CSV table of C-alpha atoms in Angstrom, one decimal:
chain,number,residue,atom,x,y,z
T,1,LEU,CA,86.2,65.2,88.6
T,2,GLU,CA,82.9,63.6,87.9
T,3,THR,CA,81.8,62.7,91.4
T,4,PRO,CA,79.5,65.2,93.1
T,5,LEU,CA,81.2,66.6,96.3
T,6,ASP,CA,79.4,68.2,99.2
T,7,LEU,CA,82.7,69.8,100.3
T,8,LEU,CA,86.1,70.2,98.8
T,9,VAL,CA,88.8,71.2,101.2
T,10,ASN,CA,92.3,72.3,100.1
T,11,THR,CA,94.9,71.5,102.8
T,12,THR,CA,97.9,72.0,100.5
T,13,THR,CA,100.1,75.1,100.5
T,14,VAL,CA,99.5,75.6,96.8
T,15,GLY,CA,98.3,79.2,96.3
T,16,MET,CA,100.2,80.7,99.3
T,17,GLU,CA,103.2,82.2,97.4
T,18,THR,CA,101.9,82.2,93.9
T,19,GLU,CA,98.8,82.5,91.8
T,20,ALA,CA,98.8,78.7,91.3
T,21,SER,CA,95.8,76.5,92.1
T,22,PRO,CA,95.7,72.9,93.2
T,23,LEU,CA,93.0,72.2,90.6
T,24,ASP,CA,90.9,73.8,87.8
T,25,LEU,CA,87.4,74.2,89.3
T,26,SER,CA,85.9,74.7,85.9
T,27,GLN,CA,86.5,70.9,85.5
T,28,CYS,CA,84.8,70.1,88.7
T,29,ARG,CA,81.3,71.7,88.5
T,30,LYS,CA,79.6,69.4,91.0
T,31,ILE,CA,81.1,70.9,94.1
T,32,LYS,CA,78.6,72.3,96.6
T,33,HIS,CA,81.1,74.0,99.0
T,34,LEU,CA,84.7,74.8,99.2
T,35,ALA,CA,87.2,75.5,102.0
T,36,ASP,CA,90.7,76.7,101.2
T,37,LEU,CA,92.7,76.5,104.5
T,38,ILE,CA,95.1,79.1,103.3
T,39,TYR,CA,94.7,82.3,105.1
T,40,SER,CA,97.3,84.4,103.5
T,41,PRO,CA,96.6,85.6,101.0
T,42,PRO,CA,92.9,85.8,102.1
T,43,GLN,CA,91.7,85.2,98.5
T,44,THR,CA,93.6,82.6,96.6
T,45,ARG,CA,93.2,81.7,93.0
T,46,LEU,CA,91.1,78.6,94.1
T,47,LEU,CA,88.7,80.9,96.0
T,48,LYS,CA,88.5,83.3,93.1
T,49,GLN,CA,87.5,80.4,90.8
T,50,ALA,CA,84.8,79.3,93.3
T,51,GLU,CA,83.4,82.8,93.4
T,52,GLU,CA,83.3,83.0,89.6
T,53,LEU,CA,81.4,79.6,89.5
T,54,GLY,CA,79.0,80.5,92.3
T,55,ILE,CA,80.4,77.9,94.7
T,56,PRO,CA,80.2,79.1,98.3
T,57,ALA,CA,83.7,79.1,99.8
T,58,ILE,CA,85.7,80.2,102.8
T,59,ASN,CA,89.4,80.8,103.5
T,60,GLY,CA,91.4,79.5,106.4
T,61,MET,CA,91.1,82.5,108.7
T,62,GLY,CA,88.4,81.0,110.8
T,63,MET,CA,90.4,77.9,111.3
T,64,LEU,CA,93.5,79.9,112.3
T,65,LEU,CA,91.4,82.1,114.7
T,66,TYR,CA,89.8,79.1,116.5
T,67,GLN,CA,93.1,77.2,116.7
T,68,GLY,CA,94.5,80.3,118.4
T,69,CYS,CA,91.4,80.5,120.7
T,70,ASP,CA,91.7,76.8,121.7
T,71,ALA,CA,95.4,77.2,122.3
T,72,PHE,CA,94.9,80.3,124.5
T,73,THR,CA,92.3,78.5,126.6
T,74,PHE,CA,94.5,75.4,126.8
T,75,TRP,CA,97.6,77.3,128.0
T,76,THR,CA,95.9,79.8,130.3
T,77,GLY,CA,92.9,78.0,131.5
T,78,GLN,CA,90.9,81.2,130.7
T,79,PRO,CA,88.3,81.8,128.0
T,80,ALA,CA,90.0,83.2,124.9
T,81,PRO,CA,89.2,86.9,124.1
T,82,GLU,CA,87.8,85.8,120.7
T,83,THR,CA,86.7,89.3,119.5
T,84,VAL,CA,90.1,90.9,120.4
T,85,MET,CA,92.0,88.0,118.8
T,86,GLN,CA,89.8,88.3,115.6
T,87,GLU,CA,90.5,91.9,115.3
T,88,GLN,CA,94.3,91.5,115.7
T,89,LEU,CA,94.3,88.6,113.2
T,90,LEU,CA,92.5,90.9,110.6
T,91,ASN,CA,95.1,93.6,111.3
T,92,LEU,CA,98.0,91.2,110.7
T,93,VAL,CA,96.8,89.4,107.5
């Protein structure tokens, strides 16, 4: 990949069950940030590659948490207990 990217987002399931990666980041050195929306495992091969190459990266835990918070508020009409939900999420994953 020759085109510089501000953000690369992995929205595939590649990396959830195996050590597979949707691409080889060593071939894509012009990436400024990476988001892998997989949350389990918390660190996929893609995230490990990003770390090794010094690319700032996040997993999908934040997305999962805030989807849950929004759903809670939608269905109950109450503010989501974000801290409690985050603690429980970290215990589960």
